[in-house]
Coordinates of C-alpha atoms in Angstrom, one line a residue:
X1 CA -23.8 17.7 11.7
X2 CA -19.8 18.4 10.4
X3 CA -17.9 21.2 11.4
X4 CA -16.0 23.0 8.1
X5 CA -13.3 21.5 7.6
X6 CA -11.6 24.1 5.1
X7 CA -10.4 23.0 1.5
X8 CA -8.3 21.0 2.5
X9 CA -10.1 18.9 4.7
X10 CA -13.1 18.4 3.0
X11 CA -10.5 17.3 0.3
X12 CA -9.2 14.7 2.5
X13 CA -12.9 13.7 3.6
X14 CA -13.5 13.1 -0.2
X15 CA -10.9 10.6 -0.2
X16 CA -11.6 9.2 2.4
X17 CA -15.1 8.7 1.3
X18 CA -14.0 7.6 -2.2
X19 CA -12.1 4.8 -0.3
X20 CA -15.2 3.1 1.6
X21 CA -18.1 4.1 -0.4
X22 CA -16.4 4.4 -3.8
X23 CA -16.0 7.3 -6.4
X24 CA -19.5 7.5 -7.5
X25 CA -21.0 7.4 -3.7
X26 CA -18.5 9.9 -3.0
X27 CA -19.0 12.4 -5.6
X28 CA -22.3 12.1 -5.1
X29 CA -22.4 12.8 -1.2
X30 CA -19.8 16.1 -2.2
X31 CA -22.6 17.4 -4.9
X32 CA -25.3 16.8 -2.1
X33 CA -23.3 18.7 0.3
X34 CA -22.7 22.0 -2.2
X35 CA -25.4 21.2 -5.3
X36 CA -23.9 23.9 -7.8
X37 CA -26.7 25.4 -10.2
X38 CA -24.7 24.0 -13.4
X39 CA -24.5 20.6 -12.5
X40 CA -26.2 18.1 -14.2
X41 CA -25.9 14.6 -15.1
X42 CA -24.7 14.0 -19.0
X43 CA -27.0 10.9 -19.1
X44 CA -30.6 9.9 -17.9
X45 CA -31.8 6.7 -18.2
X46 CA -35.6 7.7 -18.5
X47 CA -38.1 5.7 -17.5
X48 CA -42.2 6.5 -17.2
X49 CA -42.3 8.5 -14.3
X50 CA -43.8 6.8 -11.3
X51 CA -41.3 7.8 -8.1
X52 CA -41.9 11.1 -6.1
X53 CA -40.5 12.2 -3.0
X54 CA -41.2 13.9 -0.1
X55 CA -38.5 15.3 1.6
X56 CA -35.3 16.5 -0.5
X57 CA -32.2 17.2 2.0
X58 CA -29.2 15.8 2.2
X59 CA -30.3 11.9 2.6
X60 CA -32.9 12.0 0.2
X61 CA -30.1 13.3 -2.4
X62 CA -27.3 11.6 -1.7
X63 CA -28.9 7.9 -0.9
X64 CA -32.7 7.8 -1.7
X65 CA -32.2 8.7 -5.4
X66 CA -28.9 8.2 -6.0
X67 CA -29.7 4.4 -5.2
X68 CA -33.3 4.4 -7.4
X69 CA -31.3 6.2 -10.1
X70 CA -28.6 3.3 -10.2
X71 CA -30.9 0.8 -10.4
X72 CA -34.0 1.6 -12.5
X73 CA -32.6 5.4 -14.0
X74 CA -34.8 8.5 -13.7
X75 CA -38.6 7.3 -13.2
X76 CA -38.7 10.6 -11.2
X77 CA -42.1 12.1 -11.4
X78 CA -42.7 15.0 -8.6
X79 CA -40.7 16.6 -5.9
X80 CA -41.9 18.5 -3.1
X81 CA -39.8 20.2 -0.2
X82 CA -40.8 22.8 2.2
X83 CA -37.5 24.7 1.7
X84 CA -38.2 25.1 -2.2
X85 CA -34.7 25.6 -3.3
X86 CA -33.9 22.2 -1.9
X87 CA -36.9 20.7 -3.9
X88 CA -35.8 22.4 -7.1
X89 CA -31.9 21.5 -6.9
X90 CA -33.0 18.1 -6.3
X91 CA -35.6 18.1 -9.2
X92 CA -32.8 19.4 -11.6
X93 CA -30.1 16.9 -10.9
X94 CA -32.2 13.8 -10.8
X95 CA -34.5 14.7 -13.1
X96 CA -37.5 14.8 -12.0
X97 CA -41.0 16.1 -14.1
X98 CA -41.9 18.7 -11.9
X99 CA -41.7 20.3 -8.3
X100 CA -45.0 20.9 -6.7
X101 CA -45.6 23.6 -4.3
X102 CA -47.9 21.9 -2.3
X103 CA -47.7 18.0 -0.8
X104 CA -51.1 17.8 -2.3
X105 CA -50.4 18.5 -5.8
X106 CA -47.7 15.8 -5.3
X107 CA -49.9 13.3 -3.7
X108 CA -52.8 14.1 -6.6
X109 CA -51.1 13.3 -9.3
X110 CA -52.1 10.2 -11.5
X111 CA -49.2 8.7 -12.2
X112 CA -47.6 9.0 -8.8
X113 CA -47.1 4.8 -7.9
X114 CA -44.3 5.1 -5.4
X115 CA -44.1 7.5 -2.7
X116 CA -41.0 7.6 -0.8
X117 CA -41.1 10.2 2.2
X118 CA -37.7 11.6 3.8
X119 CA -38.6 14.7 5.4
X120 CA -38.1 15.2 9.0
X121 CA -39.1 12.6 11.5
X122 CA -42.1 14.7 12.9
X123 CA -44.1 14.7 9.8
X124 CA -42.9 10.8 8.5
X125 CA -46.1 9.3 9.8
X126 CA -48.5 12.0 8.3
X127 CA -47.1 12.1 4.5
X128 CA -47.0 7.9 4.8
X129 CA -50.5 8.1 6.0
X130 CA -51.8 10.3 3.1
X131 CA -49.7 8.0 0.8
X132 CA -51.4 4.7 1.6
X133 CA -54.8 6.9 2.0
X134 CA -54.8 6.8 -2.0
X135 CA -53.5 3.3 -1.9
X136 CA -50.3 3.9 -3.0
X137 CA -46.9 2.3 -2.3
X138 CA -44.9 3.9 0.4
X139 CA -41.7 3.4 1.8
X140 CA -41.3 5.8 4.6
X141 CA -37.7 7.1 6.3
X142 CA -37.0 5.9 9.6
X143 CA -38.7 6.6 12.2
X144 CA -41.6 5.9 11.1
X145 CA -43.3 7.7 14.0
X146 CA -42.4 9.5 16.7
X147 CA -45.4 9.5 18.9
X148 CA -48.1 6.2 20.0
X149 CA -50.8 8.1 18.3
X150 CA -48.8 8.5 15.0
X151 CA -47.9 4.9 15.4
X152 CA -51.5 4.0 16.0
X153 CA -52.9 5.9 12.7
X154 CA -50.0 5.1 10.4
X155 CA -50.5 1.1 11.2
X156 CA -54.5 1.9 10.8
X157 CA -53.8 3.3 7.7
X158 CA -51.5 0.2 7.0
X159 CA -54.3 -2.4 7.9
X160 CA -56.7 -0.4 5.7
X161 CA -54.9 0.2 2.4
X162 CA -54.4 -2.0 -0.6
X163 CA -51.3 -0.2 -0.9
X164 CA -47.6 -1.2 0.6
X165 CA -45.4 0.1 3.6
X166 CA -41.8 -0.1 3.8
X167 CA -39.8 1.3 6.7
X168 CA -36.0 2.7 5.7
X169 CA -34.1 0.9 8.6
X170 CA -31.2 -0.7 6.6
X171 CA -29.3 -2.2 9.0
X172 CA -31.2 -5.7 8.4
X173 CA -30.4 -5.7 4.5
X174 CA -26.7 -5.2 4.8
X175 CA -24.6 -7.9 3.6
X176 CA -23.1 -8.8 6.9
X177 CA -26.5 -9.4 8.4
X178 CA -28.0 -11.2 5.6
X179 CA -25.0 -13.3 5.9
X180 CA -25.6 -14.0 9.5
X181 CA -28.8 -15.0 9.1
X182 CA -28.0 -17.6 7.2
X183 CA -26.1 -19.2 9.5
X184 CA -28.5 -18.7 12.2
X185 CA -31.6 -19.7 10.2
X186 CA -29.4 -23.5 10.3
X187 CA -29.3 -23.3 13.9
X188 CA -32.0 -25.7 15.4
X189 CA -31.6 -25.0 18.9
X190 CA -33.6 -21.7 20.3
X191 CA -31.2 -19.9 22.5
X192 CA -29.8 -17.0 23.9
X193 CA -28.4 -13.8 22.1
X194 CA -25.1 -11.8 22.9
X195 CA -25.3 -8.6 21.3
X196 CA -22.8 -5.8 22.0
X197 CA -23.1 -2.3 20.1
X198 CA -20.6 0.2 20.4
X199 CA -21.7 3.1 18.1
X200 CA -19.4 6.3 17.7
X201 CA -21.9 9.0 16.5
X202 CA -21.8 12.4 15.0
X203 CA -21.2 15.1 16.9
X204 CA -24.2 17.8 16.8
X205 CA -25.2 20.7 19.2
X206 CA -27.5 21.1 21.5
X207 CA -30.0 23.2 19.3
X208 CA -30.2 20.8 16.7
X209 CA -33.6 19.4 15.6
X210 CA -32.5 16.0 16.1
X211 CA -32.9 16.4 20.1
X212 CA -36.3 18.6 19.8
X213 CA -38.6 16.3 21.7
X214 CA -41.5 16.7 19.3
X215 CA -39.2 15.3 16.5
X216 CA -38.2 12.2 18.6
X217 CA -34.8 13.3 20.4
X218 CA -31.8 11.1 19.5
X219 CA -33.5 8.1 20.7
X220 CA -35.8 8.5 17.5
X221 CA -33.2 9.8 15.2
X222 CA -29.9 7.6 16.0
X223 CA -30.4 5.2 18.8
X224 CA -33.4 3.7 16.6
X225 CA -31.4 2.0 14.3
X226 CA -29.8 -0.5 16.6
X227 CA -33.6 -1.0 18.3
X228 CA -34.6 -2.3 15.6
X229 CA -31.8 -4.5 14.4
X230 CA -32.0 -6.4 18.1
X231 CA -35.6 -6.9 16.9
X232 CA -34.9 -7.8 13.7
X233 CA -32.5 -10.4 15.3
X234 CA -35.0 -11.7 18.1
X235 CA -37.5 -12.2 14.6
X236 CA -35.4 -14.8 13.6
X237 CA -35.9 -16.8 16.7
X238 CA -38.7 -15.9 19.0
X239 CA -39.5 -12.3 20.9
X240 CA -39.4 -12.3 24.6
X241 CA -42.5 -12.4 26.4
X242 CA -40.4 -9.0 28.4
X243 CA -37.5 -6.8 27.7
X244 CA -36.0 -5.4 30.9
X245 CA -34.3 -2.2 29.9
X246 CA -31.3 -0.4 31.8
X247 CA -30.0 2.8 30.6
X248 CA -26.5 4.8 32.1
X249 CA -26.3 8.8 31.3
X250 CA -23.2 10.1 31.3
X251 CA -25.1 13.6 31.1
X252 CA -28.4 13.8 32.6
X253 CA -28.6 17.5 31.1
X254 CA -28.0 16.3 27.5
X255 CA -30.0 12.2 28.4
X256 CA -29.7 11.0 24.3
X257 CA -26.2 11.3 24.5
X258 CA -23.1 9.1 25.4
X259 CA -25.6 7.0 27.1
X260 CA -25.5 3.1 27.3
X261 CA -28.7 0.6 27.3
X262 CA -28.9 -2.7 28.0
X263 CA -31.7 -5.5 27.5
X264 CA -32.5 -8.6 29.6
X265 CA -35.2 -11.2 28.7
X266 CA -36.9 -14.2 29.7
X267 CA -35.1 -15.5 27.2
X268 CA -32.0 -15.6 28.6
X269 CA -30.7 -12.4 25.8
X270 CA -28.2 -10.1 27.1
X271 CA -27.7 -6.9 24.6
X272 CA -25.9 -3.7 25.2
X273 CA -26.3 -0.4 23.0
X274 CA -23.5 2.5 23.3
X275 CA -23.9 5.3 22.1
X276 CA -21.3 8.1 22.4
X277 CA -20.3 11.5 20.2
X278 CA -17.7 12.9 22.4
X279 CA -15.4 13.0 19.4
X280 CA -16.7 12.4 15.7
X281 CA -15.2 9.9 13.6
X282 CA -13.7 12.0 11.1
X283 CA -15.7 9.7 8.1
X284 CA -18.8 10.4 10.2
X285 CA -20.0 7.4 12.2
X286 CA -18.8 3.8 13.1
X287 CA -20.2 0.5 14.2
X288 CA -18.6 -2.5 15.6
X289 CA -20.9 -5.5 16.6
X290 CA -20.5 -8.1 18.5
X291 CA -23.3 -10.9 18.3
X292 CA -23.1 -14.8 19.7
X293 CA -26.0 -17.3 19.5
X294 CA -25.4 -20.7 20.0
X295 CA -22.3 -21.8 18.9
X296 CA -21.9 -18.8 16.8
X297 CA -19.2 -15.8 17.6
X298 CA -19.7 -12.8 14.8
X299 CA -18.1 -9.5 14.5
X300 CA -19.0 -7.0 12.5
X301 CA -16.1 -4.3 11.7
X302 CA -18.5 -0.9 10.5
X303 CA -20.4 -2.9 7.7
X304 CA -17.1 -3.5 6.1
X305 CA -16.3 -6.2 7.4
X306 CA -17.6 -9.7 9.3
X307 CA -16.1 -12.2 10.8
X308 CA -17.5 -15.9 11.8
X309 CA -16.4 -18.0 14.4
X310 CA -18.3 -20.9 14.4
X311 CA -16.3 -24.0 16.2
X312 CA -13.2 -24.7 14.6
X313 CA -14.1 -22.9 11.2
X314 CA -13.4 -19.2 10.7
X315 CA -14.7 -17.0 8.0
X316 CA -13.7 -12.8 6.8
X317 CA -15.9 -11.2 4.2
X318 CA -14.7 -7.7 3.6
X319 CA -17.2 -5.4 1.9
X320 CA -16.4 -2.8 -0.8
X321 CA -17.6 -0.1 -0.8
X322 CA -18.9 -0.7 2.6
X323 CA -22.6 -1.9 3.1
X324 CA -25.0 -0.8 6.1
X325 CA -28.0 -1.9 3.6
X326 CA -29.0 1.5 2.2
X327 CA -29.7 0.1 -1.5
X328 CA -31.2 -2.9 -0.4
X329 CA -33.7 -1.0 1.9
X330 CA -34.2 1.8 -0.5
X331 CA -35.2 -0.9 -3.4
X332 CA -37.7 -2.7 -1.2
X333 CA -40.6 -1.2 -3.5
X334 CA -39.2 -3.1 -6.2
X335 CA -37.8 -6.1 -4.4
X336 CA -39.3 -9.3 -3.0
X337 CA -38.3 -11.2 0.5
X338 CA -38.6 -7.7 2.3
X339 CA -38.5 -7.8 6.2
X340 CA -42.3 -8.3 7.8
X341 CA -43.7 -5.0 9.0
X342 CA -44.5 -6.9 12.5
X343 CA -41.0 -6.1 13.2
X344 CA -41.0 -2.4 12.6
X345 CA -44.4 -1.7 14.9
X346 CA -42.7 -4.0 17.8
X347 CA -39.3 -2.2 17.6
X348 CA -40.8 1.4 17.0
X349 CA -43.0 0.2 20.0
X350 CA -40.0 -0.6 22.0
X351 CA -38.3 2.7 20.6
X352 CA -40.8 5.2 22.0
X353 CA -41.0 2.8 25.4
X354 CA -37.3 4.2 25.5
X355 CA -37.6 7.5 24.5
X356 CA -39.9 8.1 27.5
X357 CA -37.5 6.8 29.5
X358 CA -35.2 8.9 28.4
X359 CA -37.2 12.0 28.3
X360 CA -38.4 10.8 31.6
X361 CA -34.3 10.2 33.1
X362 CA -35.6 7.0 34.4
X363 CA -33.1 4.4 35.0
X364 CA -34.8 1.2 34.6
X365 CA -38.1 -0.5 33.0
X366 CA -39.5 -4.2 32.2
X367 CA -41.5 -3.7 28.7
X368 CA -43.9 -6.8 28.5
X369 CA -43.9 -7.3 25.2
X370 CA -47.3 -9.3 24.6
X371 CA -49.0 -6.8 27.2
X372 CA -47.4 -4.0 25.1
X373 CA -48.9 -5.3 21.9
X374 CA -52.3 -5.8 23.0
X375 CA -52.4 -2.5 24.2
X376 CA -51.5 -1.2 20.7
X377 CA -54.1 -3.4 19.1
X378 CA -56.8 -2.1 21.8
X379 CA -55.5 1.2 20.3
X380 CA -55.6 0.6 16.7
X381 CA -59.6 -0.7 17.5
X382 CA -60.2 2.5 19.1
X383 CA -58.9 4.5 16.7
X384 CA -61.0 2.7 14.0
X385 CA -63.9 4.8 15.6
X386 CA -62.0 8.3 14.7
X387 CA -60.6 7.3 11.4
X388 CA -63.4 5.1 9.8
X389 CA -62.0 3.2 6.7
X390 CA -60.9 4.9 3.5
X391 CA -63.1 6.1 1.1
X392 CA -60.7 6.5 -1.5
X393 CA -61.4 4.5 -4.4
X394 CA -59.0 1.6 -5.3
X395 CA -56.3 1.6 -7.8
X396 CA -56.5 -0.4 -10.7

């Protein structure tokens, strides 16, 4: 999604990097970026291998295992990429046990435990489906789907499995949500929320996968995040019965970007989602955040910093390196006190609702939330007549 910068710049970037994420992150996201034959960790911590992963560009390498492998070492069992030199440069720095050719092999093997899929959006549901199929646990990249009927089938398969699901929005488990919630969870009063997003986004061209409409557009790929995190916030009072959506283009040629949409609801919420790229910040992208409920004023400074205003008391956390919740979501497999899946069908729900819209140009919507999700439970009844439960037997 970057332009070359030359030597020099992507010198600069490094330090950049280095000063919000840290030396290791840093490093880490360079080596992604370039992944030199003859590199290699010194050290593995080795653990019985249980992890494989589906899906080994950029993110996988430079978040997905670079967070497993700082918290539990190299459990790494099998890797499996369509571009095969990305699956084996992966496999080689990590240290994984083997690279399969196939996602079969990879989904066959006995010891796999913990699938974690990060391949492009289109196929998320399909790999997560085949995962809980053989009952395993599998946390899948965002967005979990990028159609109703992959949404339908992967929340079948959900429904069915005696295996787990975790969705990679982070957004919830960074540490300036976390500590809003707390603060919120206090308040006994059931009101209104102010939410303003302003996101500056990366730049990328009109050809990039990201906007193919059968991988989800923008809306899927970027404007999903903050989707979900209004839902996420909305969890921790009540959901509106409806959500009236407005969206502005400022292109109607290129619809998923610099666009702004804004939610009403019967509950008196008023939220407001900006999303430009006409220039790129040059440390990739930015959020600031403005949320009020009740007597509560927060602001959060790009995950590195939050402020509370709450009456007369005022309170700065500054996080370093800077924390959008990447670790926390990664390590949900392992963790407990993980977000309820509810939360991810309503906001993917609410996601593709949008992306219609958008794909559509249309201006202005009410989703009825209720109505909405007992349509998608008629759906996942129907769909119980195609898909008849799994026959897979269960894991020990």
């Amino acid at each position: 999604m970057n332009k070359p910068l030359g030597p020099s710049g992507e010198f600069k970037k490094l330090l950049r990097f280095a000063g919000i994420y840290g030396w290791s992150r840093a490093i880490n996201k360079a080596i992604a970026r370039t992944r030199p034959p003859w590199l290699r960790p010194l050290v593995f911590i080795r653990r019985k291998p249980a992890i494989s992963v589906i899906g080994c560009g950029q993110f996988a390498f430079s978040c997905v295992c670079y967070y497993l492998k700082k918290q539990i070492g190299t459990a790494f069992l099998s890797a499996f990429d369509t571009d095969g030199q990305q699956a084996r440069s992966l496999s080689r720095y990590y240290g994984f046990r083997e690279v399969t050719t196939t996602p079969d092999a990879l989904l066959n093997n006995p010891d796999l435990a913990v699938l974690y899929v990060v391949s492009n959006h289109a196929s998320h549901t399909a790999y997560a489906v085949e995962g809980l199929t053989r009952n395993k646990i599998v946390y899948v990249e965002k967005p979990v789907s990028v159609t109703r009927q992959q949404l339908v089938r992967l929340c079948q398969a959900v429904r069915q499995s005696s295996g787990q699901v975790f969705a990679g929005y982070n957004r919830p488990y960074s540490k300036a949500i976390q500590l809003l919630r707390k603060r919120v969870d206090s308040s006994s009063e059931a009101a209104g929320f102010s939410i303003s997003y302003v996101i500056n986004g990366h730049q990328i061209p009109s050809e990039h996968w990201y906007r193919n409409a059968e991988e989800g557009t923008r809306i899927c790929g970027n404007l999903g995040h903050w989707i979900d995190l209004t839902i996420h916030l909305f969890f921790w009072r009540s959901i509106p019965d409806w959500i009236d959506i407005q969206i502005a283009y400022a292109n109607p040629n290129e619809p998923d970007d610099d666009l702004t949409v804004t939610f009403t609801t019967d509950r008196y919420d008023i939220v407001s989602i900006l999303l430009t790229s006409r220039s790129e910040p040059f440390e990739g992208i930015s959020e600031f955040i403005n949320i009020q409920y009740n007597d509560i004023i927060a602001h959060i400074d790009d995950f590195r910093r939050l402020t509370i205003w709450q009456g007369a008391v005022k309170k700065v956390w500054r996080f370093w390196p800077k924390d959008v919740g990447h670790q926390r979501a990664v390590m949900q497999p392992f963790l407990e006190n993980n977000r309820n899946w509810l939360e991810v069908e309503l906001s993917t729900l609410l996601m593709l609702f949008i992306r219609d819209m958008v794909l559509k140009r249309q201006t202005g919507l009410r989703f009825n939330t209720h109505q909405e999700l007992a349509g998608f439970e008629a759906d996942l009844q129907s769909a119980s007549l195609l898909y008849p439960p799994f026959t897979h037997e269960k894991n020990s």
